[in-house]
Coordinates of C-alpha atoms in Angstrom, one line a residue:
M1 CA 83.4 -116.7 -19.6
E2 CA 82.0 -118.9 -22.3
S3 CA 84.3 -120.8 -24.7
G4 CA 82.8 -118.9 -27.6
E5 CA 84.5 -115.6 -26.4
N6 CA 88.1 -114.6 -26.7
R7 CA 89.6 -111.3 -25.8
G8 CA 86.5 -109.3 -26.2
T9 CA 85.2 -111.2 -29.3
D10 CA 82.3 -113.7 -29.4
R11 CA 83.7 -116.2 -31.9
R12 CA 80.5 -117.9 -32.7
A13 CA 78.8 -114.6 -33.5
L14 CA 81.8 -113.6 -35.6
R15 CA 81.7 -116.8 -37.6
F16 CA 78.1 -116.4 -38.3
A17 CA 78.5 -112.7 -39.2
I18 CA 81.1 -113.6 -41.8
I19 CA 79.9 -116.9 -43.1
F20 CA 76.2 -115.9 -43.8
P21 CA 77.0 -112.8 -45.9
L22 CA 79.6 -114.8 -47.9
L23 CA 77.1 -117.6 -48.6
L24 CA 74.4 -115.1 -49.5
A25 CA 76.8 -113.3 -51.9
I26 CA 77.8 -116.6 -53.5
S27 CA 74.2 -117.7 -53.9
F28 CA 73.3 -114.4 -55.4
G29 CA 76.2 -114.7 -57.9
L30 CA 75.2 -118.2 -58.9
A31 CA 71.5 -117.3 -59.3
G32 CA 72.3 -114.2 -61.3
Y33 CA 74.7 -116.1 -63.5
T34 CA 71.8 -118.1 -64.9
L35 CA 70.5 -114.8 -66.4
R36 CA 73.7 -114.0 -68.2
G37 CA 72.2 -114.9 -71.6
E38 CA 69.3 -112.4 -71.0
I39 CA 71.6 -109.4 -70.8
P40 CA 73.8 -109.6 -73.9
L41 CA 74.5 -105.8 -73.7
G42 CA 75.6 -106.0 -70.1
A43 CA 73.8 -104.6 -67.0
V44 CA 73.9 -101.2 -65.4
L45 CA 74.3 -100.9 -61.7
P46 CA 71.4 -99.4 -59.7
F47 CA 73.5 -96.2 -59.2
G48 CA 73.9 -95.7 -63.0
G49 CA 77.0 -95.7 -65.1
S50 CA 78.1 -97.7 -68.1
P51 CA 76.9 -101.3 -68.6
L52 CA 79.1 -103.9 -67.1
P53 CA 79.5 -107.5 -68.3
A54 CA 77.3 -110.0 -66.5
V55 CA 80.3 -111.4 -64.6
G56 CA 81.4 -107.9 -63.6
Y57 CA 77.9 -106.9 -62.4
L58 CA 77.5 -110.0 -60.4
A59 CA 81.0 -109.8 -58.8
F60 CA 80.5 -106.2 -57.8
S61 CA 77.0 -106.9 -56.4
A62 CA 78.2 -110.0 -54.4
G63 CA 81.1 -108.0 -53.1
C64 CA 78.8 -105.2 -51.8
I65 CA 76.5 -107.7 -50.2
A66 CA 79.3 -109.5 -48.4
L67 CA 81.1 -106.3 -47.3
A68 CA 77.9 -104.7 -45.9
G69 CA 76.9 -107.8 -43.9
I70 CA 80.4 -108.4 -42.5
A71 CA 81.0 -104.7 -41.7
F72 CA 77.9 -104.5 -39.5
G73 CA 77.7 -108.1 -38.3
S74 CA 81.3 -108.3 -37.1
Q75 CA 80.7 -105.4 -34.7
A76 CA 77.9 -107.5 -33.1
A77 CA 80.6 -109.9 -32.0
R78 CA 82.3 -107.3 -29.8
T79 CA 81.6 -108.2 -26.3
S80 CA 82.6 -104.8 -25.0
L81 CA 79.4 -103.3 -26.5
P82 CA 76.1 -103.4 -24.7
R83 CA 73.8 -106.4 -25.4
T84 CA 71.2 -104.2 -27.0
A85 CA 73.7 -102.5 -29.3
R86 CA 75.0 -106.0 -30.4
R87 CA 71.5 -107.2 -31.2
A88 CA 70.7 -104.0 -33.2
L89 CA 74.0 -104.3 -35.1
L90 CA 73.3 -107.9 -36.1
G91 CA 69.7 -107.0 -37.2
T92 CA 71.1 -104.1 -39.2
A93 CA 73.6 -106.4 -40.9
F94 CA 70.8 -108.7 -42.0
T95 CA 68.7 -105.8 -43.2
A96 CA 71.6 -104.3 -45.1
E97 CA 72.8 -107.4 -46.9
L98 CA 69.3 -108.6 -47.8
F99 CA 68.3 -105.1 -49.0
L100 CA 71.3 -105.0 -51.2
T101 CA 70.5 -108.4 -52.5
S102 CA 67.0 -107.3 -53.5
L103 CA 68.3 -104.0 -54.9
F104 CA 70.9 -105.6 -57.2
G105 CA 68.5 -108.5 -58.0
S106 CA 65.6 -106.3 -58.9
T107 CA 67.8 -104.2 -61.2
L108 CA 69.1 -107.3 -62.9
V109 CA 65.6 -108.7 -63.4
A110 CA 64.4 -105.4 -64.8
Q111 CA 67.1 -105.5 -67.5
A112 CA 67.0 -109.2 -68.3
G113 CA 65.4 -109.9 -71.7
A114 CA 64.6 -106.2 -72.3
G115 CA 66.1 -106.4 -75.8
R116 CA 67.2 -102.7 -75.5
H117 CA 69.9 -100.6 -74.0
P118 CA 70.0 -101.4 -70.3
G119 CA 69.0 -98.9 -67.6
P120 CA 69.5 -98.6 -63.9
Q121 CA 65.8 -98.7 -62.9
P122 CA 65.0 -101.7 -60.7
D123 CA 61.9 -103.7 -60.9
P124 CA 59.6 -102.0 -58.3
I125 CA 57.7 -105.1 -57.3
V126 CA 60.8 -107.3 -56.7
L127 CA 62.4 -104.4 -54.9
A128 CA 59.4 -103.7 -52.6
M129 CA 59.0 -107.4 -51.7
G130 CA 62.7 -107.9 -51.1
S131 CA 63.0 -104.7 -49.0
G132 CA 60.0 -105.6 -46.9
A133 CA 61.5 -109.1 -46.2
A134 CA 64.9 -107.5 -45.4
L135 CA 63.4 -105.2 -42.8
A136 CA 61.2 -107.9 -41.3
L137 CA 64.0 -110.4 -41.0
G138 CA 66.4 -107.8 -39.6
V139 CA 63.9 -107.0 -36.8
V140 CA 63.4 -110.8 -36.1
I141 CA 67.1 -111.4 -35.9
A142 CA 67.6 -108.5 -33.6
L143 CA 64.9 -109.8 -31.3
V144 CA 65.9 -113.4 -31.2
Y145 CA 69.7 -113.0 -31.1
Q146 CA 71.0 -113.6 -27.6
P147 CA 74.6 -112.3 -27.2
A148 CA 77.0 -114.4 -25.2
E149 CA 77.1 -113.4 -21.6
Q150 CA 80.2 -111.7 -20.2
W151 CA 81.2 -110.1 -17.0
T152 CA 81.0 -106.3 -17.4
Q153 CA 81.4 -103.2 -15.3
R154 CA 77.7 -103.2 -14.7
D155 CA 77.9 -106.7 -13.3
E156 CA 80.7 -105.6 -11.0
E157 CA 78.5 -102.7 -9.8
A158 CA 75.5 -105.1 -9.3
L159 CA 77.7 -107.4 -7.2
R160 CA 78.8 -104.5 -5.0
V161 CA 75.2 -103.5 -4.5
E162 CA 74.3 -107.0 -3.7
L163 CA 77.0 -107.2 -1.1
D164 CA 76.2 -103.7 0.3
P165 CA 72.4 -102.9 -0.3
A166 CA 73.0 -99.4 1.0
L167 CA 74.8 -98.5 -2.2
A168 CA 71.5 -98.9 -4.1
R169 CA 70.1 -95.8 -2.3
N170 CA 73.0 -93.7 -3.7
R171 CA 72.2 -94.3 -7.4
L172 CA 69.4 -93.3 -9.8
M173 CA 68.9 -94.4 -13.4
Y174 CA 66.1 -93.7 -15.8
W175 CA 65.4 -93.3 -19.5
V176 CA 64.1 -90.1 -21.2
H177 CA 62.4 -90.2 -24.6
P178 CA 59.9 -88.1 -26.6
R179 CA 56.2 -88.4 -26.1
S180 CA 54.5 -91.2 -28.0
S181 CA 52.8 -88.8 -30.4
V182 CA 56.2 -87.3 -31.3
L183 CA 57.7 -90.7 -31.9
I184 CA 54.9 -91.7 -34.2
M185 CA 55.1 -88.4 -36.1
I186 CA 58.9 -88.8 -36.7
L187 CA 58.5 -92.5 -37.8
L188 CA 55.6 -91.7 -40.1
A189 CA 57.4 -88.7 -41.5
G190 CA 60.3 -91.0 -42.4
A191 CA 58.6 -94.2 -43.3
L192 CA 55.8 -92.9 -45.7
P193 CA 58.0 -90.7 -47.9
G194 CA 60.8 -93.2 -47.7
V195 CA 58.7 -96.0 -49.2
L196 CA 57.5 -93.7 -52.0
I197 CA 61.0 -92.4 -52.7
A198 CA 62.4 -95.9 -52.7
L199 CA 60.4 -96.9 -55.7
A200 CA 62.4 -94.4 -57.8
L201 CA 65.6 -94.0 -55.8
P202 CA 66.1 -96.9 -53.3
W203 CA 69.2 -95.4 -51.7
L204 CA 67.4 -92.1 -51.1
G205 CA 64.4 -93.8 -49.6
A206 CA 66.6 -95.8 -47.2
L207 CA 68.4 -92.6 -46.3
V208 CA 65.2 -90.9 -45.4
L209 CA 64.1 -93.8 -43.2
A210 CA 67.6 -94.0 -41.6
L211 CA 67.4 -90.3 -40.7
A212 CA 64.0 -90.8 -39.0
L213 CA 65.4 -93.6 -37.0
A214 CA 68.5 -91.6 -36.1
A215 CA 66.2 -88.8 -34.9
V216 CA 64.4 -91.2 -32.5
V217 CA 67.7 -92.5 -31.2
F218 CA 69.1 -89.0 -30.7
L219 CA 66.1 -88.1 -28.6
T220 CA 66.4 -91.2 -26.4
A221 CA 68.9 -91.2 -23.5
L222 CA 69.8 -92.9 -20.3
V223 CA 70.4 -90.7 -17.2
D224 CA 72.8 -92.4 -14.8
A225 CA 73.4 -90.5 -11.6
D226 CA 75.2 -91.3 -8.3
R227 CA 77.1 -89.5 -5.5
D228 CA 79.8 -88.6 -8.0
G229 CA 77.5 -86.8 -10.5
A230 CA 75.2 -87.4 -13.4
T231 CA 75.8 -88.6 -16.9
V232 CA 73.4 -88.5 -19.9
L233 CA 74.1 -91.3 -22.4
I234 CA 72.4 -91.0 -25.8
A235 CA 70.8 -94.4 -26.7
G236 CA 72.3 -95.6 -23.4
V237 CA 75.8 -95.7 -25.1
V238 CA 77.1 -92.3 -26.2
P239 CA 78.1 -89.8 -23.4
A240 CA 76.5 -86.4 -24.2
L241 CA 76.5 -84.5 -20.9
H242 CA 78.2 -85.0 -17.6
C243 CA 77.9 -83.1 -14.3
R244 CA 80.4 -83.8 -11.6
A245 CA 78.9 -83.6 -8.1
A246 CA 82.0 -81.6 -6.9
D247 CA 81.2 -78.9 -9.5
V248 CA 77.5 -78.6 -8.6
Q249 CA 76.6 -75.5 -6.7
A250 CA 72.9 -76.2 -6.6
A251 CA 70.2 -78.2 -8.4
A252 CA 66.4 -77.9 -8.5
A253 CA 63.6 -79.7 -10.2
L254 CA 61.6 -77.4 -12.4
D255 CA 59.0 -77.5 -15.2
T256 CA 60.8 -76.5 -18.4
R257 CA 60.0 -75.8 -22.0
A258 CA 62.4 -77.3 -24.6
R259 CA 62.2 -74.2 -26.8
D260 CA 63.6 -72.0 -24.1
Y261 CA 66.9 -74.0 -24.3
G262 CA 67.1 -74.4 -28.1
G263 CA 64.8 -77.4 -28.6
W264 CA 64.8 -81.1 -28.1
G265 CA 68.0 -83.2 -27.8
L266 CA 71.5 -82.0 -26.9
R267 CA 71.7 -78.2 -27.1
R268 CA 74.4 -75.7 -26.2
R269 CA 73.5 -72.0 -25.8
G270 CA 76.1 -69.7 -24.2
G271 CA 77.1 -71.2 -20.9
T272 CA 74.1 -73.6 -20.8
V273 CA 74.1 -77.2 -22.0
S274 CA 70.8 -79.1 -22.0
Y275 CA 69.4 -82.5 -22.9
L276 CA 65.6 -82.5 -23.1
A277 CA 63.6 -85.2 -24.9
A278 CA 60.4 -83.3 -24.3
S279 CA 59.1 -80.2 -22.4
G280 CA 58.2 -80.9 -18.8
P281 CA 60.0 -81.9 -15.7
A282 CA 63.8 -81.4 -15.7
V283 CA 66.6 -80.7 -13.3
V284 CA 68.4 -77.3 -13.6
V285 CA 71.9 -77.6 -12.3
R286 CA 74.0 -74.5 -11.5
L287 CA 77.7 -75.2 -11.6
E288 CA 80.6 -73.6 -9.7
S289 CA 82.0 -72.4 -13.1
G290 CA 79.0 -70.1 -13.6
T291 CA 77.5 -72.4 -16.3
A292 CA 74.4 -74.4 -16.1
A293 CA 73.1 -77.8 -17.2
I294 CA 69.5 -79.0 -17.8
I295 CA 68.7 -82.7 -17.6
G296 CA 65.3 -83.9 -18.6
A297 CA 63.3 -86.4 -16.5
P298 CA 60.2 -88.5 -17.3
D299 CA 58.2 -87.2 -14.3
T300 CA 58.4 -84.9 -11.4
D301 CA 59.3 -87.6 -8.9
R302 CA 62.5 -88.6 -10.7
A303 CA 63.4 -85.0 -11.4
E304 CA 63.2 -84.2 -7.7
A305 CA 65.1 -87.4 -6.9
L306 CA 67.9 -86.4 -9.3
A307 CA 68.0 -82.9 -7.8
A308 CA 68.2 -84.3 -4.3
L309 CA 71.0 -86.6 -5.3
L310 CA 73.1 -83.8 -6.8
N311 CA 72.4 -81.7 -3.8
G312 CA 73.6 -84.5 -1.5
S313 CA 70.3 -85.1 0.2
F314 CA 69.2 -88.2 -1.6
H315 CA 67.7 -91.0 0.6
G316 CA 66.5 -93.5 -2.1
W317 CA 63.7 -93.4 -4.6
E318 CA 60.7 -95.6 -5.2
P319 CA 58.2 -95.2 -8.1
G320 CA 55.3 -92.9 -7.1
A321 CA 57.1 -91.5 -4.1
G322 CA 59.4 -88.4 -4.5
P323 CA 62.3 -87.9 -2.1
G324 CA 60.7 -84.7 -0.7
A325 CA 61.8 -81.1 -1.0
P326 CA 65.4 -80.3 -1.2
P327 CA 67.0 -79.0 2.0
S328 CA 66.9 -75.4 2.9
G329 CA 70.3 -74.7 1.4
S330 CA 69.3 -75.9 -2.1
P331 CA 67.8 -73.5 -4.6
G332 CA 64.2 -73.4 -5.3
N333 CA 64.5 -70.4 -7.6
L334 CA 67.3 -71.1 -10.0

């Protein structure tokens, strides 16, 4: 373990996640203080309300910037989280703190020197430029940040597979996600209205975009299966569906339609629970309790491989080569 880590915390990442937002908040306060003479009647926060004195406005803004950055960034220092999640959290921290900086800054600029009763409307040009830079820098930070390495449960499993290669034939992992056209539709439906709404209500525009991204995350999952059963992890992190091998009565790979099971994503209808990112290949699992589970797959080969694994007839899988038909005792007509 590296010296930068201690009891589940990456110290260097934590220091950075705390110091940068504080320096950004202080810099914002000092820069905004130079405009105090331009707002003799005070300044109104972007959310509305009564005018605040210049010092009060700057103190509140700096506090929001620092808190948002630290709240997200400090989570990126948790070594117990997956590396991808840590990178996404640090990128989110950068985007959040820089967006708030542009929001409070553009509102202050719009009210400076107006010579009239202040209002909460931000300067649209300053806000648009700042928001674009915030999003771009957040993505860059998420891509370049390399979380400190640590020994995890997956490393332990990889070591066992290395010592006993036969174990690799008893495990199957794959990702499921919507078709590219659906992803583009969701992102466009969130991004285009979000940009237009942000010109009038920045927080609402950010919310629309966040909801679109959340929809994409909700429809992306990792399926991890072995001799003990299968688990569906939303975004590779959140457990959504689990089938124990001991509870499986039979499993079969079928072509499914998502609407028959309530739609995309995690659905529960009666005694059936399903996770489908798109219509197409999936594994229908009949459980001893009389209930059923439907797990999506990216192609027929992996659907058949998962069914064979749950039926106890899995002999390894390679791309482009299915494991063959299930044995005679497995159902072909669930």
